PDB file of C-alpha atoms in Angstrom:
ATOM      1  CA  MET A  10      82.752  82.752  -8.512  1.00  0.00           C
ATOM      2  CA  ARG A  11      85.294  85.542  -7.940  1.00  0.00           C
ATOM      3  CA  LYS A  12      84.699  88.019  -5.100  1.00  0.00           C
ATOM      4  CA  GLU A  13      85.630  91.769  -5.633  1.00  0.00           C
ATOM      5  CA  PHE A  14      87.120  93.521  -2.520  1.00  0.00           C
ATOM      6  CA  SER A  15      86.796  97.257  -1.743  1.00  0.00           C
ATOM      7  CA  THR A  16      89.872  99.162  -0.890  1.00  0.00           C
ATOM      8  CA  GLU A  17      88.910  99.048   2.688  1.00  0.00           C
ATOM      9  CA  ASP A  18      88.858  95.184   2.476  1.00  0.00           C
ATOM     10  CA  LYS A  19      92.137  94.954   0.726  1.00  0.00           C
ATOM     11  CA  GLN A  20      93.729  97.036   3.508  1.00  0.00           C
ATOM     12  CA  THR A  21      92.273  94.658   6.027  1.00  0.00           C
ATOM     13  CA  ILE A  22      93.788  91.697   4.283  1.00  0.00           C
ATOM     14  CA  ILE A  23      97.220  93.342   4.063  1.00  0.00           C
ATOM     15  CA  ARG A  24      97.101  94.084   7.860  1.00  0.00           C
ATOM     16  CA  LEU A  25      96.054  90.483   8.537  1.00  0.00           C
ATOM     17  CA  LYS A  26      98.947  89.273   6.228  1.00  0.00           C
ATOM     18  CA  LYS A  27     101.398  91.296   8.026  1.00  0.00           C
ATOM     19  CA  LYS A  28     100.428  91.465  11.599  1.00  0.00           C
ATOM     20  CA  GLU A  29      98.642  88.339  12.667  1.00  0.00           C
ATOM     21  CA  ILE A  30     100.421  86.280  15.359  1.00  0.00           C
ATOM     22  CA  ASN A  31      99.687  82.458  15.387  1.00  0.00           C
ATOM     23  CA  GLN A  32     100.949  80.423  18.254  1.00  0.00           C
ATOM     24  CA  LEU A  33     102.085  76.873  17.489  1.00  0.00           C
ATOM     25  CA  ASP A  34     100.670  73.925  19.295  1.00  0.00           C
ATOM     26  CA  PRO A  35     103.557  72.210  21.230  1.00  0.00           C
ATOM     27  CA  GLN A  36     102.831  68.973  19.296  1.00  0.00           C
ATOM     28  CA  ALA A  37     103.308  70.841  16.030  1.00  0.00           C
ATOM     29  CA  VAL A  38     106.655  72.079  17.134  1.00  0.00           C
ATOM     30  CA  GLN A  39     107.811  68.493  17.502  1.00  0.00           C
ATOM     31  CA  SER A  40     106.674  67.351  14.261  1.00  0.00           C
ATOM     32  CA  LYS A  41     108.382  67.955  10.926  1.00  0.00           C
ATOM     33  CA  ASN A  42     105.176  67.846   8.990  1.00  0.00           C
ATOM     34  CA  TRP A  43     103.221  70.841   7.760  1.00  0.00           C
ATOM     35  CA  HIS A  44     100.492  72.098   9.971  1.00  0.00           C
ATOM     36  CA  MET A  45      97.236  73.459   8.452  1.00  0.00           C
ATOM     37  CA  ASP A  46      95.516  76.298  10.338  1.00  0.00           C
ATOM     38  CA  VAL A  47      92.837  79.055   9.714  1.00  0.00           C
ATOM     39  CA  ILE A  48      92.780  82.627  10.853  1.00  0.00           C
ATOM     40  CA  GLU A  49      89.322  84.454  11.048  1.00  0.00           C
ATOM     41  CA  MET A  50      89.008  88.184  11.689  1.00  0.00           C
ATOM     42  CA  ASN A  51      86.282  90.575  10.675  1.00  0.00           C
ATOM     43  CA  GLY A  52      84.490  87.943   8.723  1.00  0.00           C
ATOM     44  CA  ILE A  53      87.608  87.007   6.522  1.00  0.00           C
ATOM     45  CA  LYS A  54      89.082  83.528   6.693  1.00  0.00           C
ATOM     46  CA  VAL A  55      92.648  82.808   5.648  1.00  0.00           C
ATOM     47  CA  GLU A  56      93.746  79.186   5.315  1.00  0.00           C
ATOM     48  CA  PHE A  57      97.463  78.561   5.479  1.00  0.00           C
ATOM     49  CA  SER A  58     100.012  75.812   6.299  1.00  0.00           C
ATOM     50  CA  MET A  59     103.205  76.205   8.427  1.00  0.00           C
ATOM     51  CA  LYS A  60     106.045  74.134   9.664  1.00  0.00           C
ATOM     52  CA  PHE A  61     108.415  74.692  12.594  1.00  0.00           C
ATOM     53  CA  SER A  62     112.122  75.032  11.796  1.00  0.00           C
ATOM     54  CA  SER A  63     114.721  75.287  14.674  1.00  0.00           C
ATOM     55  CA  ARG A  64     116.731  78.341  15.166  1.00  0.00           C
ATOM     56  CA  ASP A  65     120.023  76.721  13.896  1.00  0.00           C
ATOM     57  CA  MET A  66     118.395  75.622  10.610  1.00  0.00           C
ATOM     58  CA  SER A  67     116.536  79.030  10.023  1.00  0.00           C
ATOM     59  CA  LEU A  68     120.015  80.743  10.560  1.00  0.00           C
ATOM     60  CA  LYS A  69     122.057  78.434   8.508  1.00  0.00           C
ATOM     61  CA  ARG A  70     124.012  80.166   5.850  1.00  0.00           C
ATOM     62  CA  THR A  71     123.424  79.272   2.137  1.00  0.00           C
ATOM     63  CA  PRO A  72     126.477  80.525   0.161  1.00  0.00           C
ATOM     64  CA  SER A  73     126.017  80.891  -3.531  1.00  0.00           C
ATOM     65  CA  LYS A  74     128.521  79.616  -6.147  1.00  0.00           C
ATOM     66  CA  LYS A  75     127.973  82.523  -8.208  1.00  0.00           C
ATOM     67  CA  GLN A  76     130.069  85.744  -8.031  1.00  0.00           C
ATOM     68  CA  THR A  77     127.382  88.019  -9.453  1.00  0.00           C
ATOM     69  CA  GLY A  78     124.747  89.672  -7.379  1.00  0.00           C
ATOM     70  CA  VAL A  79     125.126  90.313  -3.691  1.00  0.00           C
ATOM     71  CA  PHE A  80     123.275  87.469  -1.754  1.00  0.00           C
ATOM     72  CA  GLY A  81     125.693  84.620  -0.895  1.00  0.00           C
ATOM     73  CA  VAL A  82     128.702  86.473  -2.300  1.00  0.00           C
ATOM     74  CA  LYS A  83     131.648  87.500  -0.127  1.00  0.00           C
ATOM     75  CA  ILE A  84     131.501  91.033   1.199  1.00  0.00           C
ATOM     76  CA  SER A  85     135.040  91.747  -0.166  1.00  0.00           C
ATOM     77  CA  VAL A  86     133.910  90.736  -3.699  1.00  0.00           C
ATOM     78  CA  VAL A  87     130.723  92.896  -3.541  1.00  0.00           C
ATOM     79  CA  THR A  88     132.697  96.025  -2.234  1.00  0.00           C
ATOM     80  CA  LYS A  89     135.459  95.542  -4.741  1.00  0.00           C
ATOM     81  CA  ARG A  90     133.049  95.375  -7.575  1.00  0.00           C
ATOM     82  CA  GLU A  91     130.966  98.328  -6.430  1.00  0.00           C
ATOM     83  CA  ARG A  92     134.122 100.263  -5.496  1.00  0.00           C
ATOM     84  CA  SER A  93     132.519 101.016  -2.187  1.00  0.00           C
ATOM     85  CA  LYS A  94     133.480 100.438   1.405  1.00  0.00           C
ATOM     86  CA  VAL A  95     130.010  99.293   2.527  1.00  0.00           C
ATOM     87  CA  PRO A  96     127.812  97.269   0.264  1.00  0.00           C
ATOM     88  CA  TYR A  97     125.063  99.205  -1.457  1.00  0.00           C
ATOM     89  CA  ILE A  98     122.384  96.929  -0.222  1.00  0.00           C
ATOM     90  CA  VAL A  99     123.412  97.591   3.451  1.00  0.00           C
ATOM     91  CA  ARG A 100     123.483 101.378   2.810  1.00  0.00           C
ATOM     92  CA  GLN A 101     120.169 101.567   1.038  1.00  0.00           C
ATOM     93  CA  CYS A 102     118.153  99.404   3.423  1.00  0.00           C
ATOM     94  CA  ILE A 103     119.469 101.211   6.428  1.00  0.00           C
ATOM     95  CA  GLU A 104     118.703 104.660   4.892  1.00  0.00           C
ATOM     96  CA  GLU A 105     115.049 103.536   4.249  1.00  0.00           C
ATOM     97  CA  VAL A 106     114.632 102.308   7.771  1.00  0.00           C
ATOM     98  CA  GLU A 107     116.078 105.409   9.062  1.00  0.00           C
ATOM     99  CA  LYS A 108     113.779 107.547   6.842  1.00  0.00           C
ATOM    100  CA  ARG A 109     110.572 105.876   7.755  1.00  0.00           C
ATOM    101  CA  GLY A 110     110.978 102.840  10.113  1.00  0.00           C
ATOM    102  CA  ILE A 111     112.651 104.157  13.150  1.00  0.00           C
ATOM    103  CA  GLU A 112     109.428 104.431  14.993  1.00  0.00           C
ATOM    104  CA  GLU A 113     107.959 101.230  13.636  1.00  0.00           C
ATOM    105  CA  VAL A 114     107.004  98.979  16.635  1.00  0.00           C
ATOM    106  CA  GLY A 115     109.296  95.823  16.612  1.00  0.00           C
ATOM    107  CA  ILE A 116     111.392  96.918  13.723  1.00  0.00           C
ATOM    108  CA  TYR A 117     113.888  94.204  12.871  1.00  0.00           C
ATOM    109  CA  ARG A 118     112.116  91.813  15.231  1.00  0.00           C
ATOM    110  CA  ILE A 119     108.772  91.519  13.237  1.00  0.00           C
ATOM    111  CA  SER A 120     109.245  89.712  10.087  1.00  0.00           C
ATOM    112  CA  GLY A 121     108.369  90.975   6.716  1.00  0.00           C
ATOM    113  CA  VAL A 122     106.327  89.174   4.240  1.00  0.00           C
ATOM    114  CA  ALA A 123     108.478  86.410   2.517  1.00  0.00           C
ATOM    115  CA  THR A 124     107.356  87.112  -0.947  1.00  0.00           C
ATOM    116  CA  ASP A 125     108.272  90.975  -0.555  1.00  0.00           C
ATOM    117  CA  ILE A 126     111.622  89.988   0.779  1.00  0.00           C
ATOM    118  CA  GLN A 127     112.447  87.592  -2.025  1.00  0.00           C
ATOM    119  CA  ALA A 128     111.334  90.321  -4.535  1.00  0.00           C
ATOM    120  CA  LEU A 129     113.804  92.822  -3.048  1.00  0.00           C
ATOM    121  CA  LYS A 130     116.603  90.164  -3.045  1.00  0.00           C
ATOM    122  CA  ALA A 131     116.011  89.544  -6.686  1.00  0.00           C
ATOM    123  CA  VAL A 132     116.094  93.299  -7.439  1.00  0.00           C
ATOM    124  CA  PHE A 133     119.364  93.933  -5.428  1.00  0.00           C
ATOM    125  CA  ASP A 134     120.869  90.763  -7.093  1.00  0.00           C
ATOM    126  CA  ALA A 135     119.942  92.061 -10.630  1.00  0.00           C
ATOM    127  CA  ASN A 136     121.052  95.626  -9.712  1.00  0.00           C
ATOM    128  CA  ASN A 137     117.785  96.774 -11.143  1.00  0.00           C
ATOM    129  CA  LYS A 138     117.387 100.411 -11.971  1.00  0.00           C
ATOM    130  CA  ASP A 139     114.036 100.494 -10.039  1.00  0.00           C
ATOM    131  CA  ILE A 140     115.648  99.535  -6.617  1.00  0.00           C
ATOM    132  CA  LEU A 141     115.014 103.051  -5.132  1.00  0.00           C
ATOM    133  CA  MET A 142     111.453 103.144  -6.278  1.00  0.00           C
ATOM    134  CA  MET A 143     110.730  99.685  -5.041  1.00  0.00           C
ATOM    135  CA  LEU A 144     112.231 100.491  -1.658  1.00  0.00           C
ATOM    136  CA  SER A 145     110.167 103.638  -1.184  1.00  0.00           C
ATOM    137  CA  ASP A 146     106.945 101.751  -1.895  1.00  0.00           C
ATOM    138  CA  MET A 147     107.818  98.390  -0.004  1.00  0.00           C
ATOM    139  CA  ASP A 148     106.666  97.631   3.602  1.00  0.00           C
ATOM    140  CA  ILE A 149     109.402  98.712   6.088  1.00  0.00           C
ATOM    141  CA  ASN A 150     109.557  95.232   7.779  1.00  0.00           C
ATOM    142  CA  ALA A 151     110.279  93.675   4.353  1.00  0.00           C
ATOM    143  CA  ILE A 152     113.295  95.989   4.006  1.00  0.00           C
ATOM    144  CA  ALA A 153     114.450  95.334   7.454  1.00  0.00           C
ATOM    145  CA  GLY A 154     114.115  91.488   6.634  1.00  0.00           C
ATOM    146  CA  THR A 155     115.980  91.871   3.408  1.00  0.00           C
ATOM    147  CA  LEU A 156     118.991  93.540   5.364  1.00  0.00           C
ATOM    148  CA  LYS A 157     118.799  90.585   7.928  1.00  0.00           C
ATOM    149  CA  LEU A 158     118.694  88.076   5.068  1.00  0.00           C
ATOM    150  CA  TYR A 159     121.711  89.587   3.363  1.00  0.00           C
ATOM    151  CA  PHE A 160     123.875  89.133   6.538  1.00  0.00           C
ATOM    152  CA  ARG A 161     122.501  85.628   7.051  1.00  0.00           C
ATOM    153  CA  GLU A 162     123.361  84.557   3.480  1.00  0.00           C
ATOM    154  CA  LEU A 163     126.951  85.814   3.714  1.00  0.00           C
ATOM    155  CA  PRO A 164     129.261  82.870   2.952  1.00  0.00           C
ATOM    156  CA  GLU A 165     130.665  83.404   6.390  1.00  0.00           C
ATOM    157  CA  PRO A 166     129.339  85.630   9.069  1.00  0.00           C
ATOM    158  CA  LEU A 167     130.195  89.429   9.180  1.00  0.00           C
ATOM    159  CA  LEU A 168     132.516  88.847  12.267  1.00  0.00           C
ATOM    160  CA  THR A 169     134.107  85.832  10.354  1.00  0.00           C
ATOM    161  CA  ASP A 170     134.489  82.183  11.042  1.00  0.00           C
ATOM    162  CA  LYS A 171     138.236  82.592  11.900  1.00  0.00           C
ATOM    163  CA  LEU A 172     137.547  85.044  15.015  1.00  0.00           C
ATOM    164  CA  TYR A 173     134.458  83.176  16.233  1.00  0.00           C
ATOM    165  CA  LEU A 174     136.214  81.419  19.187  1.00  0.00           C
ATOM    166  CA  ALA A 175     138.295  84.429  19.920  1.00  0.00           C
ATOM    167  CA  PHE A 176     135.048  86.417  20.252  1.00  0.00           C
ATOM    168  CA  MET A 177     133.500  83.778  22.446  1.00  0.00           C
ATOM    169  CA  GLU A 178     136.623  83.816  24.742  1.00  0.00           C
ATOM    170  CA  GLY A 179     136.882  87.504  24.813  1.00  0.00           C
ATOM    171  CA  ILE A 180     133.303  88.196  26.021  1.00  0.00           C
ATOM    172  CA  ALA A 181     133.834  85.827  28.761  1.00  0.00           C
ATOM    173  CA  LEU A 182     136.656  87.578  30.318  1.00  0.00           C
ATOM    174  CA  SER A 183     135.933  88.828  33.902  1.00  0.00           C
ATOM    175  CA  ASP A 184     138.448  91.641  34.059  1.00  0.00           C
ATOM    176  CA  PRO A 185     137.024  94.869  32.288  1.00  0.00           C
ATOM    177  CA  ALA A 186     140.406  96.138  31.034  1.00  0.00           C
ATOM    178  CA  ALA A 187     141.365  92.584  29.548  1.00  0.00           C
ATOM    179  CA  LYS A 188     137.942  92.398  27.993  1.00  0.00           C
ATOM    180  CA  GLU A 189     138.212  95.894  26.507  1.00  0.00           C
ATOM    181  CA  ASN A 190     141.680  95.190  25.113  1.00  0.00           C
ATOM    182  CA  CYS A 191     140.558  91.852  23.729  1.00  0.00           C
ATOM    183  CA  MET A 192     137.260  93.049  22.009  1.00  0.00           C
ATOM    184  CA  MET A 193     138.999  96.040  20.291  1.00  0.00           C
ATOM    185  CA  HIS A 194     141.879  93.782  19.173  1.00  0.00           C
ATOM    186  CA  LEU A 195     139.286  91.584  17.573  1.00  0.00           C
ATOM    187  CA  LEU A 196     137.763  94.544  15.697  1.00  0.00           C
ATOM    188  CA  ARG A 197     141.100  95.499  14.464  1.00  0.00           C
ATOM    189  CA  SER A 198     141.537  92.016  13.122  1.00  0.00           C
ATOM    190  CA  LEU A 199     138.540  92.068  11.007  1.00  0.00           C
ATOM    191  CA  PRO A 200     139.039  92.541   7.173  1.00  0.00           C
ATOM    192  CA  ASP A 201     138.385  96.151   6.167  1.00  0.00           C
ATOM    193  CA  PRO A 202     134.941  95.530   4.320  1.00  0.00           C
ATOM    194  CA  ASN A 203     133.659  93.516   7.312  1.00  0.00           C
ATOM    195  CA  LEU A 204     134.971  96.189   9.874  1.00  0.00           C
ATOM    196  CA  MET A 205     133.425  99.136   7.926  1.00  0.00           C
ATOM    197  CA  THR A 206     130.090  97.355   7.486  1.00  0.00           C
ATOM    198  CA  PHE A 207     129.851  96.356  11.115  1.00  0.00           C
ATOM    199  CA  LEU A 208     130.736  99.778  12.269  1.00  0.00           C
ATOM    200  CA  PHE A 209     128.014 101.269   9.785  1.00  0.00           C
ATOM    201  CA  LEU A 210     125.446  98.802  11.141  1.00  0.00           C
ATOM    202  CA  LEU A 211     126.503  99.552  14.845  1.00  0.00           C
ATOM    203  CA  GLN A 212     125.966 103.181  14.519  1.00  0.00           C
ATOM    204  CA  HIS A 213     122.571 102.617  12.905  1.00  0.00           C
ATOM    205  CA  LEU A 214     121.388 100.491  15.722  1.00  0.00           C
ATOM    206  CA  LYS A 215     122.685 102.527  18.718  1.00  0.00           C
ATOM    207  CA  SER A 216     122.287 106.033  19.958  1.00  0.00           C
ATOM    208  CA  SER A 217     124.030 108.911  18.119  1.00  0.00           C
ATOM    209  CA  PRO A 218     127.287 110.061  19.677  1.00  0.00           C
ATOM    210  CA  THR A 219     127.228 113.095  21.996  1.00  0.00           C
ATOM    211  CA  ASP A 220     128.892 116.377  21.214  1.00  0.00           C
ATOM    212  CA  GLY A 221     131.932 115.359  23.311  1.00  0.00           C
ATOM    213  CA  CYS A 222     132.364 112.149  21.404  1.00  0.00           C
ATOM    214  CA  SER A 223     131.970 114.009  18.067  1.00  0.00           C
ATOM    215  CA  GLN A 224     134.880 116.278  19.041  1.00  0.00           C
ATOM    216  CA  SER A 225     137.085 113.353  19.934  1.00  0.00           C
ATOM    217  CA  LEU A 226     136.487 111.730  16.723  1.00  0.00           C
ATOM    218  CA  THR A 227     137.245 115.011  14.824  1.00  0.00           C
ATOM    219  CA  SER A 228     140.678 115.244  16.493  1.00  0.00           C
ATOM    220  CA  ALA A 229     141.302 111.605  15.798  1.00  0.00           C
ATOM    221  CA  VAL A 230     140.780 111.938  12.105  1.00  0.00           C
ATOM    222  CA  LEU A 231     143.762 114.286  11.712  1.00  0.00           C
ATOM    223  CA  CYS A 232     146.290 111.452  11.905  1.00  0.00           C
ATOM    224  CA  CYS A 233     144.268 108.653  10.242  1.00  0.00           C
ATOM    225  CA  THR A 234     144.883 106.529   7.066  1.00  0.00           C
ATOM    226  CA  PRO A 235     142.583 106.704   4.141  1.00  0.00           C
ATOM    227  CA  VAL A 236     140.689 103.634   5.368  1.00  0.00           C
ATOM    228  CA  ILE A 237     140.116 104.947   8.794  1.00  0.00           C
ATOM    229  CA  CYS A 238     139.155 108.230   7.245  1.00  0.00           C
ATOM    230  CA  TYR A 239     136.404 106.597   5.563  1.00  0.00           C
ATOM    231  CA  ILE A 240     135.127 104.971   8.749  1.00  0.00           C
ATOM    232  CA  TYR A 241     135.209 108.436  10.414  1.00  0.00           C
ATOM    233  CA  HIS A 242     133.132 109.781   7.374  1.00  0.00           C
ATOM    234  CA  VAL A 243     130.568 107.147   7.702  1.00  0.00           C
ATOM    235  CA  TYR A 244     130.166 107.841  11.408  1.00  0.00           C
ATOM    236  CA  SER A 245     130.162 111.542  11.229  1.00  0.00           C
ATOM    237  CA  GLN A 246     127.651 111.579   8.384  1.00  0.00           C
ATOM    238  CA  HIS A 247     125.350 109.334  10.525  1.00  0.00           C
ATOM    239  CA  ALA A 248     125.956 111.498  13.520  1.00  0.00           C
ATOM    240  CA  ILE A 249     123.911 114.359  12.173  1.00  0.00           C
ATOM    241  CA  ALA A 250     120.720 112.314  11.436  1.00  0.00           C
ATOM    242  CA  GLU A 251     118.008 112.728  13.958  1.00  0.00           C
ATOM    243  CA  ALA A 252     117.749 109.361  15.631  1.00  0.00           C
ATOM    244  CA  ARG A 253     118.841 105.867  15.692  1.00  0.00           C
ATOM    245  CA  VAL A 254     116.808 102.665  16.258  1.00  0.00           C
ATOM    246  CA  ALA A 255     117.580 102.390  20.008  1.00  0.00           C
ATOM    247  CA  GLU A 256     117.003 106.151  20.596  1.00  0.00           C
ATOM    248  CA  LYS A 257     113.301 105.413  19.777  1.00  0.00           C
ATOM    249  CA  GLU A 258     112.883 102.483  22.080  1.00  0.00           C
ATOM    250  CA  PRO A 259     109.861 104.010  23.973  1.00  0.00           C
ATOM    251  CA  ILE A 260     108.048 103.956  20.628  1.00  0.00           C
ATOM    252  CA  ASN A 261     109.503 101.028  18.634  1.00  0.00           C
ATOM    253  CA  LYS A 262     110.202  98.906  21.793  1.00  0.00           C
ATOM    254  CA  MET A 263     113.529  97.740  20.494  1.00  0.00           C
ATOM    255  CA  SER A 264     116.107  98.196  23.200  1.00  0.00           C
ATOM    256  CA  LEU A 265     119.905  97.627  22.682  1.00  0.00           C
ATOM    257  CA  HIS A 266     119.429  93.942  24.162  1.00  0.00           C
ATOM    258  CA  ASN A 267     116.526  93.232  21.758  1.00  0.00           C
ATOM    259  CA  LEU A 268     118.620  94.540  18.742  1.00  0.00           C
ATOM    260  CA  ALA A 269     121.565  92.299  19.968  1.00  0.00           C
ATOM    261  CA  THR A 270     119.306  89.316  20.252  1.00  0.00           C
ATOM    262  CA  VAL A 271     118.028  89.812  16.632  1.00  0.00           C
ATOM    263  CA  PHE A 272     121.434  90.590  14.916  1.00  0.00           C
ATOM    264  CA  GLY A 273     123.968  88.814  17.308  1.00  0.00           C
ATOM    265  CA  PRO A 274     123.393  85.194  16.035  1.00  0.00           C
ATOM    266  CA  THR A 275     123.343  86.443  12.455  1.00  0.00           C
ATOM    267  CA  LEU A 276     126.583  88.371  12.551  1.00  0.00           C
ATOM    268  CA  LEU A 277     128.568  85.891  14.646  1.00  0.00           C
ATOM    269  CA  ARG A 278     128.262  82.226  14.140  1.00  0.00           C
ATOM    270  CA  PRO A 279     130.245  79.138  14.173  1.00  0.00           C
ATOM    271  CA  SER A 280     131.664  77.762  10.964  1.00  0.00           C
ATOM    272  CA  GLU A 281     129.815  74.817   9.250  1.00  0.00           C
ATOM    273  CA  VAL A 282     132.469  72.365  10.557  1.00  0.00           C
ATOM    274  CA  GLU A 283     131.945  73.611  14.316  1.00  0.00           C
ATOM    275  CA  SER A 284     128.254  73.614  13.711  1.00  0.00           C
ATOM    276  CA  LYS A 285     128.285  69.849  12.826  1.00  0.00           C
ATOM    277  CA  GLY A 286     130.417  69.121  15.795  1.00  0.00           C
ATOM    278  CA  HIS A 287     127.486  70.644  18.000  1.00  0.00           C
ATOM    279  CA  THR A 288     124.735  68.530  16.499  1.00  0.00           C
ATOM    280  CA  ASN A 289     125.014  65.773  19.117  1.00  0.00           C
ATOM    281  CA  LEU A 290     125.466  68.255  22.041  1.00  0.00           C
ATOM    282  CA  ALA A 291     122.768  69.077  24.553  1.00  0.00           C
ATOM    283  CA  SER A 292     120.505  72.077  23.525  1.00  0.00           C
ATOM    284  CA  ASP A 293     121.475  74.011  26.586  1.00  0.00           C
ATOM    285  CA  ILE A 294     125.151  74.020  25.325  1.00  0.00           C
ATOM    286  CA  TRP A 295     124.123  75.285  22.029  1.00  0.00           C
ATOM    287  CA  SER A 296     121.751  77.881  23.720  1.00  0.00           C
ATOM    288  CA  HIS A 297     124.872  79.151  25.811  1.00  0.00           C
ATOM    289  CA  ASP A 298     126.606  79.950  22.350  1.00  0.00           C
ATOM    290  CA  VAL A 299     123.600  81.949  21.193  1.00  0.00           C
ATOM    291  CA  MET A 300     123.560  83.840  24.401  1.00  0.00           C
ATOM    292  CA  ALA A 301     127.289  84.592  24.185  1.00  0.00           C
ATOM    293  CA  GLN A 302     126.606  85.879  20.433  1.00  0.00           C
ATOM    294  CA  VAL A 303     124.071  88.259  21.705  1.00  0.00           C
ATOM    295  CA  GLN A 304     126.465  89.428  24.455  1.00  0.00           C
ATOM    296  CA  VAL A 305     129.184  90.172  21.966  1.00  0.00           C
ATOM    297  CA  LEU A 306     126.991  92.549  19.893  1.00  0.00           C
ATOM    298  CA  LEU A 307     125.462  93.982  23.067  1.00  0.00           C
ATOM    299  CA  TYR A 308     129.019  94.783  24.253  1.00  0.00           C
ATOM    300  CA  TYR A 309     129.712  96.880  21.155  1.00  0.00           C
ATOM    301  CA  LEU A 310     126.376  98.598  21.124  1.00  0.00           C
ATOM    302  CA  GLN A 311     126.805  99.612  24.799  1.00  0.00           C
ATOM    303  CA  HIS A 312     130.512 100.850  24.197  1.00  0.00           C
ATOM    304  CA  PRO A 313     131.232 104.469  23.896  1.00  0.00           C
ATOM    305  CA  PRO A 314     132.008 105.762  20.368  1.00  0.00           C
ATOM    306  CA  ILE A 315     135.339 104.120  19.300  1.00  0.00           C
ATOM    307  CA  SER A 316     138.251 106.367  18.335  1.00  0.00           C
ATOM    308  CA  PHE A 317     139.083 104.875  14.891  1.00  0.00           C
ATOM    309  CA  SER A 318     142.658 106.060  14.664  1.00  0.00           C
ATOM    310  CA  GLU A 319     143.323 104.378  18.039  1.00  0.00           C
ATOM    311  CA  LEU A 320     141.625 101.292  16.824  1.00  0.00           C
ATOM    312  CA  LYS A 321     143.914 100.827  13.951  1.00  0.00           C
ATOM    313  CA  ARG A 322     147.019 102.246  15.612  1.00  0.00           C
ATOM    314  CA  ASN A 323     146.842 100.349  18.957  1.00  0.00           C
ATOM    315  CA  THR A 324     148.787  97.035  18.906  1.00  0.00           C
ATOM    316  CA  LEU A 325     148.069  95.893  22.467  1.00  0.00           C
ATOM    317  CA  TYR A 326     148.331  92.146  22.955  1.00  0.00           C
ATOM    318  CA  TYR A 327     145.751  90.405  25.148  1.00  0.00           C
ATOM    319  CA  SER A 328     145.152  87.187  26.981  1.00  0.00           C
ATOM    320  CA  THR A 329     141.927  85.286  27.098  1.00  0.00           C
ATOM    321  CA  ASP A 330     142.665  83.787  30.502  1.00  0.00           C
ATOM    322  CA  VAL A 331     139.921  84.663  32.901  1.00  0.00           C
TER     323      VAL A 331
END
């Protein structure tokens, strides 16, 4: 017998589906088997199964062999194909979050519905003409989750495998001046598509620049290259928006540290070879790596707005000796 639901019932089911939090039993965490459970609220029972996956497995990159679509494809390939500086999926997801998700409690921390995220992934991969309409109708947490999934499935993390150890060494420097030189040098070392995308995401997450910072950026652009000019254009375009994610922390509860915790291990991770070498190490060593990944992103989030002409022009050498 099929039960018909009223509009109010359907809304209740949707809220249950997206907002319910279930704490795993400690024994279930240790097991690799599926765990069955039931949620009951307002007279509605939902039966489901779940299985615990460790953080290193959930963040594991799954590169695709195909060169079509955007997920699992090198960022340089995507930007070249699109003739853009920042991938379309990144720009559109961020635009939608800024439009109606800035005040969403736990934005980027609360997971969207997996089926919604997979649907968005398929639409972006197929470059479907209905992308914008679908984005406008989709739950904002699913859109935020799609953006995170895109970065997670890059063949290599946004801050690259090559520079991983250098970032780890740089963030550990005790001398502030040496750390500044090192961290800016590492940004200059990124491929242009990676750098532009990282700066685009950075500005979305942190507070908007002050008037003084905007003026310094304006003067810097007078002597920039075309590449740097585009980066300035991205920043100046976003500077006029009303708010950034961290600016709404009193409402969305997402501080710079919370945002760094969410994005850090996704944007900066060891290569597959290095990951295999860590499998037999103690969990506290692996956790130290994760904390360092978070600290790297937090450093850039807390850093004053960067003068892009200086970033590309400056050729200071640095040492990672503490």
